[in-house]
Tab-separated table of C-alpha atoms and ligand atoms in Angstrom:
chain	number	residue	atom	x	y	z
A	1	UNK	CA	-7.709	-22.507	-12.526
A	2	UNK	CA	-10.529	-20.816	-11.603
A	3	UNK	CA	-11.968	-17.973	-14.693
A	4	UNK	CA	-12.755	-14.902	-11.908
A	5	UNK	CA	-11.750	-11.982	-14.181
A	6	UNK	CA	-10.615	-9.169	-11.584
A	7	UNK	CA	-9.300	-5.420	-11.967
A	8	UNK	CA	-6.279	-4.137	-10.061
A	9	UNK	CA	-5.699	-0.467	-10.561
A	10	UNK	CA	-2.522	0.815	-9.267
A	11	UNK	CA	-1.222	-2.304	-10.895
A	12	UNK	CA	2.502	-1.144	-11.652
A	13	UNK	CA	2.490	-0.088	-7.794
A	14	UNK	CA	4.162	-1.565	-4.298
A	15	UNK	CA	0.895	-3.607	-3.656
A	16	UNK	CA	-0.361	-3.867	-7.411
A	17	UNK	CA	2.756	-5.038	-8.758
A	18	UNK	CA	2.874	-8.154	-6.004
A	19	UNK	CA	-1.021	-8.329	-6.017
A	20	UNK	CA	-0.487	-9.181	-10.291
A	21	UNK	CA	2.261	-11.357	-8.935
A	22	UNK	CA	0.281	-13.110	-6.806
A	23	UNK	CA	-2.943	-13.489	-8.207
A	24	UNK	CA	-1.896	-14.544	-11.842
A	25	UNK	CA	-2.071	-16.828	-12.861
A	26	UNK	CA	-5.106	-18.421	-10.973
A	27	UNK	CA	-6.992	-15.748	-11.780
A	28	UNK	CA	-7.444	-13.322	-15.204
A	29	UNK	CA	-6.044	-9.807	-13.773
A	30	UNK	CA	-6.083	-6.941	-15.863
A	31	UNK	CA	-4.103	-3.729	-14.547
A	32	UNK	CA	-4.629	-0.191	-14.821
A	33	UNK	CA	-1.742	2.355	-14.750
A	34	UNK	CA	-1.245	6.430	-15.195
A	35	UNK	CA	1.794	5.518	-16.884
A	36	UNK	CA	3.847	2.711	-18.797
A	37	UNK	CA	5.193	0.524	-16.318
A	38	UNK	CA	8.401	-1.667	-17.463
A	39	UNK	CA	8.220	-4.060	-14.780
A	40	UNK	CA	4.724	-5.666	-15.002
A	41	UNK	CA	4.210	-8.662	-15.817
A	42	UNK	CA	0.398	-8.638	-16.382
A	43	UNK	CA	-1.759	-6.970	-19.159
A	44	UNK	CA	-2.787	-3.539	-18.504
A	45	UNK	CA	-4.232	-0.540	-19.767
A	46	UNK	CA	-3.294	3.103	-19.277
A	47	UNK	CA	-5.989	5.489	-17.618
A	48	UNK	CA	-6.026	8.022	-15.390
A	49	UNK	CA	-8.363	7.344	-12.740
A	50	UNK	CA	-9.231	11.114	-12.016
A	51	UNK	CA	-11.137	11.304	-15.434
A	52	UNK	CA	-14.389	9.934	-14.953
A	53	UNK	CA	-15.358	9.454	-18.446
A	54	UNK	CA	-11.808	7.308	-19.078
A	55	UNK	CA	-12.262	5.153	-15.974
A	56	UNK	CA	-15.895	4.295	-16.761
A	57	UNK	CA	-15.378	3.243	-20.188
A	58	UNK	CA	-12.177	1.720	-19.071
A	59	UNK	CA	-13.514	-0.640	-16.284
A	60	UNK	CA	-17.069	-1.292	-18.572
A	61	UNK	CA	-14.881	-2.496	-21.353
A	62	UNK	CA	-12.985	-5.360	-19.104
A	63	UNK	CA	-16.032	-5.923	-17.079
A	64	UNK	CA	-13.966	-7.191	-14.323
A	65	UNK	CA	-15.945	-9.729	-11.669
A	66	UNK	CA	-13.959	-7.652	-8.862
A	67	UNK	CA	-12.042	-4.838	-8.589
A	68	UNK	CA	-8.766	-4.062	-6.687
A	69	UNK	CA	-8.506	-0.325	-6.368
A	70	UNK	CA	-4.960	-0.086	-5.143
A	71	UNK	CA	-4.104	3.748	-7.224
A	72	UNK	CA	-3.756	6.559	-4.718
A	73	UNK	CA	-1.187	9.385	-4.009
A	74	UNK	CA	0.913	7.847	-1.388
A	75	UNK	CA	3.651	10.266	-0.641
A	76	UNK	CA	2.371	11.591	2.445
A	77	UNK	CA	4.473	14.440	2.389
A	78	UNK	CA	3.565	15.807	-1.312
A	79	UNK	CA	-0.350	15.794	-0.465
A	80	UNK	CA	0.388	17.928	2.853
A	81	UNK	CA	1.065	20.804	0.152
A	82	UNK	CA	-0.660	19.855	-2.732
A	83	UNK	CA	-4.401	19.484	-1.251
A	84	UNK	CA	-5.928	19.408	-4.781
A	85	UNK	CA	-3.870	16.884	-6.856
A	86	UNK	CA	-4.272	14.926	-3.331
A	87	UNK	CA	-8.008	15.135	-3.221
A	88	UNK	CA	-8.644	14.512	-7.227
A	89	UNK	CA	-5.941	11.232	-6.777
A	90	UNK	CA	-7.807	9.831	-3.481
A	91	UNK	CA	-10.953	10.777	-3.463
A	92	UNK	CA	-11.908	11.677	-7.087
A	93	UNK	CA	-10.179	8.448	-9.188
A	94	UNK	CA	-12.119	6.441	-6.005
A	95	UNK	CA	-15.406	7.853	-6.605
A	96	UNK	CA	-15.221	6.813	-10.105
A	97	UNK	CA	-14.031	3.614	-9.627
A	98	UNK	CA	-16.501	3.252	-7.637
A	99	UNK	CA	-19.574	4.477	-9.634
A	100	UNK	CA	-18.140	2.193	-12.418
A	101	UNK	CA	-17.547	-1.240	-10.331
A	102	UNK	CA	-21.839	0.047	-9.414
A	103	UNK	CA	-22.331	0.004	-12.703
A	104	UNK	CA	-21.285	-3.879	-13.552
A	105	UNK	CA	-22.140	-5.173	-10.135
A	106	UNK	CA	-18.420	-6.147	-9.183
A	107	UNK	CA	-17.494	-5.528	-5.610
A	108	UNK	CA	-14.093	-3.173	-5.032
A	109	UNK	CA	-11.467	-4.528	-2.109
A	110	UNK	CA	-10.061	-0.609	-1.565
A	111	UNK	CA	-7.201	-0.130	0.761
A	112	UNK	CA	-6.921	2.697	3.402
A	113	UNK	CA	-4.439	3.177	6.146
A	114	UNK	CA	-3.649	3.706	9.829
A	115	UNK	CA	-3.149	7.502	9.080
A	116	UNK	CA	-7.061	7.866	9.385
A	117	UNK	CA	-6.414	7.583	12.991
A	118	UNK	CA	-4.810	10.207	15.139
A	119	UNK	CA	-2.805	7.890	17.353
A	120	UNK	CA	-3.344	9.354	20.713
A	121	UNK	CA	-5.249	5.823	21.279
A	122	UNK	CA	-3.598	3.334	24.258
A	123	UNK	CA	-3.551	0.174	22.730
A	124	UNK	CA	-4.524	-1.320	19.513
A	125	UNK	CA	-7.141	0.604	16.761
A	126	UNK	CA	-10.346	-1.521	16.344
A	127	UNK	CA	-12.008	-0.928	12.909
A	128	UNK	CA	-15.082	0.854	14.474
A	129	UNK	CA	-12.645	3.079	16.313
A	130	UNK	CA	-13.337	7.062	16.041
A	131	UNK	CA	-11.547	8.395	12.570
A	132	UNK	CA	-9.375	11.386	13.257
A	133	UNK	CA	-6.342	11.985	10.545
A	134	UNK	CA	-3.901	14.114	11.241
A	135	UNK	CA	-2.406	14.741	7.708
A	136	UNK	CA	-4.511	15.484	4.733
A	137	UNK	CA	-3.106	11.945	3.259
A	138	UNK	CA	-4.875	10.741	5.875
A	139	UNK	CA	-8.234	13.025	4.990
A	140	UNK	CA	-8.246	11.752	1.706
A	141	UNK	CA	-8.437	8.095	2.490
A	142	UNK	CA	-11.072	8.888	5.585
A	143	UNK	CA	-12.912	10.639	2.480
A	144	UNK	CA	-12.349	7.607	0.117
A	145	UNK	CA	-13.696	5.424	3.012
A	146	UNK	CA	-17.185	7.135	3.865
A	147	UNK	CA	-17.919	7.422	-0.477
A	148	UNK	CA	-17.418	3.794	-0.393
A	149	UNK	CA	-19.684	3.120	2.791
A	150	UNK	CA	-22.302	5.735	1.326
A	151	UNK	CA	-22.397	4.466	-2.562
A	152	UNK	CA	-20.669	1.433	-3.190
A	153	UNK	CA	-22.926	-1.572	-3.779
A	154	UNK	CA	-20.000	-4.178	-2.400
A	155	UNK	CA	-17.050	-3.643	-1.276
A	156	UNK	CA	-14.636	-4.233	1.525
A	157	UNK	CA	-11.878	-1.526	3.098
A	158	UNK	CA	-8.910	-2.872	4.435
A	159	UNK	CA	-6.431	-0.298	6.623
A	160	UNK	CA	-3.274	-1.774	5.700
A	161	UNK	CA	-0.290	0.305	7.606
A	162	UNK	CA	3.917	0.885	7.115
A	163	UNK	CA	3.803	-1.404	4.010
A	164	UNK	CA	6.953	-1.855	2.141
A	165	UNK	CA	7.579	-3.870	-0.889
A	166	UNK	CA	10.225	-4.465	-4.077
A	167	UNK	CA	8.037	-2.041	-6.199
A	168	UNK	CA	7.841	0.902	-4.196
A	169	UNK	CA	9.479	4.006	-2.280
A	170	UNK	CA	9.600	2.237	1.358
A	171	UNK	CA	11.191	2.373	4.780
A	172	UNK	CA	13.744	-0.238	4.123
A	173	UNK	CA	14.826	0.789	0.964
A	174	UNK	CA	15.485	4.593	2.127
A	175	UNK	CA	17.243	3.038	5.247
A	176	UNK	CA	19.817	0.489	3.045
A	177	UNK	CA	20.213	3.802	0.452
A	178	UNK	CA	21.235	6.042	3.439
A	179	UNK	CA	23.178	3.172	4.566
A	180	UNK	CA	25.651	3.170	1.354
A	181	UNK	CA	27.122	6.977	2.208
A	182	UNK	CA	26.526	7.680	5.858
A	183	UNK	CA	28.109	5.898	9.062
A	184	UNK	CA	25.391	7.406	11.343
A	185	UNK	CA	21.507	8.039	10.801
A	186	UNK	CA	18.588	9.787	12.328
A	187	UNK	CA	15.426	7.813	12.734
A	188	UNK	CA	12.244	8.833	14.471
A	189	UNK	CA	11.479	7.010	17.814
A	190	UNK	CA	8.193	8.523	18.925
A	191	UNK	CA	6.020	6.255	16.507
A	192	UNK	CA	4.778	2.764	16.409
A	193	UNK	CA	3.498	0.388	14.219
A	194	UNK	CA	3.469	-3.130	12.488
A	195	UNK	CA	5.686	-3.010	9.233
A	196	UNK	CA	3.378	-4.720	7.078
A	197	UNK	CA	4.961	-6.715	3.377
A	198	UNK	CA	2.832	-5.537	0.335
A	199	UNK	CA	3.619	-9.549	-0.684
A	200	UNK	CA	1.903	-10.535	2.185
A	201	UNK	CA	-0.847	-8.801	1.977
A	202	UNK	CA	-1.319	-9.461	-1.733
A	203	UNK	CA	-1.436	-13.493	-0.570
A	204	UNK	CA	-4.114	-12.830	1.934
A	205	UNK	CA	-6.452	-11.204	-0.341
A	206	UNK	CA	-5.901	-14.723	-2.750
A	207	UNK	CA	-6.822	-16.386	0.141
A	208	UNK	CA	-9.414	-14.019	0.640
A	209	UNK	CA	-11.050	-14.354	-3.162
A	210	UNK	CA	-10.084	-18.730	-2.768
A	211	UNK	CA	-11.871	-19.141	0.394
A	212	UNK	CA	-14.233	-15.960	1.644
A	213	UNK	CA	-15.685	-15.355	-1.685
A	214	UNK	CA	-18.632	-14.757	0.082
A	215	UNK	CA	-17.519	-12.240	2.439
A	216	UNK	CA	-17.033	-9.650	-0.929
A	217	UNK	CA	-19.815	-10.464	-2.510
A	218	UNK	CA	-21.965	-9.627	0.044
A	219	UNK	CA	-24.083	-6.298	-0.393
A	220	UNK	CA	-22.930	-3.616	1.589
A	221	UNK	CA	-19.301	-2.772	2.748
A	222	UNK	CA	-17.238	-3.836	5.375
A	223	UNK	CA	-13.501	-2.573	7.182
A	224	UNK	CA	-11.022	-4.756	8.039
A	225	UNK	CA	-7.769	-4.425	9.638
A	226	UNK	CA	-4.812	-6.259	8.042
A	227	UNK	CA	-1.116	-6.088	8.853
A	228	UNK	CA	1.788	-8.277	9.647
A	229	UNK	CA	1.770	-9.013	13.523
A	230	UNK	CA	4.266	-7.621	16.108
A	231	UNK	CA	5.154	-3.879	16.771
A	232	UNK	CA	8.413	-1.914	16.581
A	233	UNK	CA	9.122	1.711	16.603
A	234	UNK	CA	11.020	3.461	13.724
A	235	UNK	CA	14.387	3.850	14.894
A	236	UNK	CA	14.222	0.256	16.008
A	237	UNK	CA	13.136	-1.169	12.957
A	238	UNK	CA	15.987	0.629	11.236
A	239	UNK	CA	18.628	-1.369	13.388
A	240	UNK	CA	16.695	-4.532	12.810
A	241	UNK	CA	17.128	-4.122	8.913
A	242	UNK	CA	20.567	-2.801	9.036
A	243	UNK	CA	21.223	-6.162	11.101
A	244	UNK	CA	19.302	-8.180	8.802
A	245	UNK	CA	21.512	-6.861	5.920
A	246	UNK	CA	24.821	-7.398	7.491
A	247	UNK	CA	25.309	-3.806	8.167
A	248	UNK	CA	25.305	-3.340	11.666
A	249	UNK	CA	27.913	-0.942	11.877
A	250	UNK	CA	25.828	1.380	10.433
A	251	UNK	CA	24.450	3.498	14.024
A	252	UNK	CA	21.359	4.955	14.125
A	253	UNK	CA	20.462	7.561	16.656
A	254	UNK	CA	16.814	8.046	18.001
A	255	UNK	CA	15.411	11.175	17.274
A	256	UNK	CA	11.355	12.968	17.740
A	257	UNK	CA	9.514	13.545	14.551
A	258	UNK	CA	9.293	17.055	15.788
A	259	UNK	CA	13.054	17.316	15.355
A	260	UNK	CA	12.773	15.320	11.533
A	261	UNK	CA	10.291	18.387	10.533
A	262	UNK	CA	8.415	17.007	8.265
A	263	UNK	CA	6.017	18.318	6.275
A	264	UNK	CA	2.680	15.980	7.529
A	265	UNK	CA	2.202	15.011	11.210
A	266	UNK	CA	2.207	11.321	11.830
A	267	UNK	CA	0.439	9.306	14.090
A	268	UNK	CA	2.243	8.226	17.205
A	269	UNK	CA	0.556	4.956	17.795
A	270	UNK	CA	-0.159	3.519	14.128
A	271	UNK	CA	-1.206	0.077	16.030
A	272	UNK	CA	-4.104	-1.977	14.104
A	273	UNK	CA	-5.835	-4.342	15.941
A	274	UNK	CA	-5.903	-7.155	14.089
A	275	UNK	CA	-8.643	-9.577	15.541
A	276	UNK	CA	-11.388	-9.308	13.341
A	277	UNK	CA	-9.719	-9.943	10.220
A	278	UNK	CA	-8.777	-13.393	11.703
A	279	UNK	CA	-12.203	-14.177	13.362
A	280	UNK	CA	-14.200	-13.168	9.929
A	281	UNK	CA	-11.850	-14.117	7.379
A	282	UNK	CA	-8.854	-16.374	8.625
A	283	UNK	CA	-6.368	-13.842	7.856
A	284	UNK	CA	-3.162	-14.136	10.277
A	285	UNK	CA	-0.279	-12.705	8.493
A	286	UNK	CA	3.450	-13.765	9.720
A	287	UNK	CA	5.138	-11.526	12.108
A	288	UNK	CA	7.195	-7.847	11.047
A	289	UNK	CA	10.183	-9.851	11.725
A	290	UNK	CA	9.823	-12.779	9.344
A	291	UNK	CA	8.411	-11.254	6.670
A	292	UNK	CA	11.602	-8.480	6.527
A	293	UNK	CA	14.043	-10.843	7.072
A	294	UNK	CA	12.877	-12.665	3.778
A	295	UNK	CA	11.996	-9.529	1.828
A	296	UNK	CA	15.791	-8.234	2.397
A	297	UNK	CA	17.524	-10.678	0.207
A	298	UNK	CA	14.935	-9.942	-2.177
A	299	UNK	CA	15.311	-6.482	-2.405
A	300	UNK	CA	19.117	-6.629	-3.063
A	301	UNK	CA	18.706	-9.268	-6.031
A	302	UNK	CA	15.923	-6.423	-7.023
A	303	UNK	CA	18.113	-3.663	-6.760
A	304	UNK	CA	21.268	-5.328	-8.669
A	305	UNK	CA	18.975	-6.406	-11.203
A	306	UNK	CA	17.585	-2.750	-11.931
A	307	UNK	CA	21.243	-1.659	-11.304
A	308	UNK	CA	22.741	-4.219	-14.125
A	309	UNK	CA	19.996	-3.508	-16.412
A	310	UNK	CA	20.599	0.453	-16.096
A	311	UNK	CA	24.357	0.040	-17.023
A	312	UNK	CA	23.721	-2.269	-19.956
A	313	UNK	CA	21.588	0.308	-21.261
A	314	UNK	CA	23.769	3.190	-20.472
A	315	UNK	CA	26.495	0.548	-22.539
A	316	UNK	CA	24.198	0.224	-25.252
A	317	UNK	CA	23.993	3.831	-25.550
A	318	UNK	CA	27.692	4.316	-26.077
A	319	UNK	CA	27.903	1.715	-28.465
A	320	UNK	CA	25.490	3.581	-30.444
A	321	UNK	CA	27.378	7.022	-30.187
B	401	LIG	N1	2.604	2.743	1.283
B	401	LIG	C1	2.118	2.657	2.512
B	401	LIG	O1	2.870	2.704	3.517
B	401	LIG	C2	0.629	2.460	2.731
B	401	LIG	C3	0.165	2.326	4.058
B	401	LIG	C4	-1.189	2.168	4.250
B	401	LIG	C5	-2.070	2.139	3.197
B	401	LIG	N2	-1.607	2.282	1.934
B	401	LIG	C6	-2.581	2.260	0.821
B	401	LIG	O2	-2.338	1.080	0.069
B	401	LIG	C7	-2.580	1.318	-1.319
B	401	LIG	C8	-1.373	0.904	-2.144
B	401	LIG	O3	-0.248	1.675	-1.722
B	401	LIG	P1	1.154	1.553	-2.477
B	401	LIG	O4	2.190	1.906	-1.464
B	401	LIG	O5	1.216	0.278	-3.229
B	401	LIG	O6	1.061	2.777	-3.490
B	401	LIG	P2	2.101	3.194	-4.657
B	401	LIG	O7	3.291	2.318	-4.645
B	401	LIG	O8	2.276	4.667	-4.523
B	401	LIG	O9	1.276	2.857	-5.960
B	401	LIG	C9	0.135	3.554	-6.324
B	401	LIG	C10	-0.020	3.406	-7.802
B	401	LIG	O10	-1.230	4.050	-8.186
B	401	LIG	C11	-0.968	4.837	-9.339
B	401	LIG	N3	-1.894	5.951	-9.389
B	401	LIG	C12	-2.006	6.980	-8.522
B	401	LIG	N4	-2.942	7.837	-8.928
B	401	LIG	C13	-3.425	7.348	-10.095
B	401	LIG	C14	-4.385	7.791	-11.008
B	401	LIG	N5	-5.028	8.951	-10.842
B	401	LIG	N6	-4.651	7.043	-12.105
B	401	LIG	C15	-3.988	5.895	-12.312
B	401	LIG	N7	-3.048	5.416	-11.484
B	401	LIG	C16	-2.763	6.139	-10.389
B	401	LIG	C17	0.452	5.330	-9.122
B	401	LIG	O11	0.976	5.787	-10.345
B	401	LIG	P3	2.051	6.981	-10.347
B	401	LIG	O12	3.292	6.403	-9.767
B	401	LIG	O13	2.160	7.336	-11.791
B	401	LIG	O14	1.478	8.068	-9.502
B	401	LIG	C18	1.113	4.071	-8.579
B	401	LIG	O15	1.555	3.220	-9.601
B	401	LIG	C19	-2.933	2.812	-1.423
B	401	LIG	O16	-4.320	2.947	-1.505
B	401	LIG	C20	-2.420	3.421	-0.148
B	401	LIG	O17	-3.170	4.561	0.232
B	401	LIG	C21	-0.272	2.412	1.668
């Protein structure tokens, strides 16, 4: 049992909620959350991260040893037409969390994403590759990024990329949903990337803070790329999960993201190279493959569980009538 004291905000999250999973209880993890969250297990404390005076005094009070800033807007789509609530979410709550881990000399492990890059690259991103984003999602995060390489005293970025998870909106999930009504689907098959398991990425930051200690402590801030290994395009992936859940008859039909119309452009080629987080830090994560085919199950006993729960309540509420 080792006494480090560390911060996760985010916590009620896709990665905060396993990264609380994960890191309790070896190590004392307090959470911070915008809102109640019913299914976290550790302690936490609401604040929103884009007041400055809130975070400050809410990060000085727990003195925290490290920080996981997890918190951001995520929904790629919403911050393509709302620039400001985007900017004061990603760039804003980071500053301050930032300013505040200065404060108390704890390093912050932030996460950023594949989005910075514009994907026109052959071949795999390397960290020190040229930052382009092609959504303003992505613009916030490159803007997150160079506050933390200007001010922070310690800290290390990791671009983490298509990360799904039990406690999140994700690619799987929406897939298996669609799956329940419609006998045919539409999935993108002009983009690539490694489908990366928030669980897996909340184990390699314990091994991270068990055996690199060092690495975070260290003045200055490093970027890392992290990501579960393998590649797969969209429309692929879909059939893989579909498979993986028994569902196979269940067709899906490629399609171009110009045709899907979304709101943000996406990167065609969301491909992190991986190397240097195994050379610095021994971090090898399982491949795409494995690390689905175990989170499936787990999603369904999730998803009953939430489903059960909803219709004793709705009972309960009868009774009561
Ligand atoms: N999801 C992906 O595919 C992906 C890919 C690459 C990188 N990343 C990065 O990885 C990190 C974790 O992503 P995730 O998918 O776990 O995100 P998530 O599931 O959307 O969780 C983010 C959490 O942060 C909270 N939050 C947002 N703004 C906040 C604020 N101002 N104050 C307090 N809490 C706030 C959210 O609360 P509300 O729900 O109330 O807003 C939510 O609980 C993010 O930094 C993201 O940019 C994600």
């Amino acid at each position: 049992m080792t006494s480090m004291k560390i911060l996760i905000t985010g916590a009620g999250g896709m990665l905060g909620t396993d990264l609380g999973n994960v890191l309790s209880p070896e190590f004392e993890i307090v959470g911070l959350e915008r809102r109640p969250v019913t299914h976290l297990t550790v302690p936490y404390d609401i604040c929103d991260l884009t007041q400055a005076r809130k975070t400050r005094e809410a990060i000085l009070s727990h003195k925290p040893e490290a920080i996981i800033h997890t918190a951001a807007m995520t929904d790629v789509d919403y911050c393509e037409e709302h620039h400001d609530e985007a900017l004061e979410n990603n760039v804003a709550a980071t500053e301050h969390v930032i300013n505040a881990a200065n404060e108390i000399d704890a390093p912050v492990i932030f996460f950023s994403t594949d989005y910075v890059f514009d994907g026109k690259k052959k071949g795999e991103y390397e960290e020190t590759d040229i930052l382009n984003p092609l959504s303003f999602y992505g613009k916030t995060k490159r803007m997150g990024e160079e506050y933390i390489l200007q001010n922070a005293k310690q800290a290390l970025i990791f671009r983490i990329t298509w990360l799904f998870g039990i406690w999140g909106r994700c690619f799987p999930k929406s897939i298996l949903r669609q799956a329940e009504t419609m006998p045919q689907m539409n999935v993108v098959n002009d983009q690539t990337g490694r489908p990366t398991w928030s669980w897996d990425v909340a184990l390699a930051m314990k091994q991270l803070l068990c055996t690199k200690k060092d690495v975070l402590f260290k003045p200055g801030t490093e970027i890392f790329h992290l990501g579960n290994t393998g590649t797969v395009r969209w429309a692929d992936y879909a059939r893989f999960i579909l498979k993986g859940a028994g569902l196979e008859s269940v067709k899906v039909k490629n399609i171009s993201s110009a045709q899907l119309k979304r709101p943000a452009p996406r990167p065609e080629n969301s491909v992190l190279a991986l190397e240097r987080s195994r050379k610095v830090l021994g971090l090898k994560l399982r491949s795409w493959e494995e690390a689905t085919l175990e989170f499936l199950p787990k999603l369904k006993e999730e998803l009953a569980a939430i489903e059960a729960k909803a219709k004793a309540q709705a009972a309960e509420k009868e009774n009561r009538e």
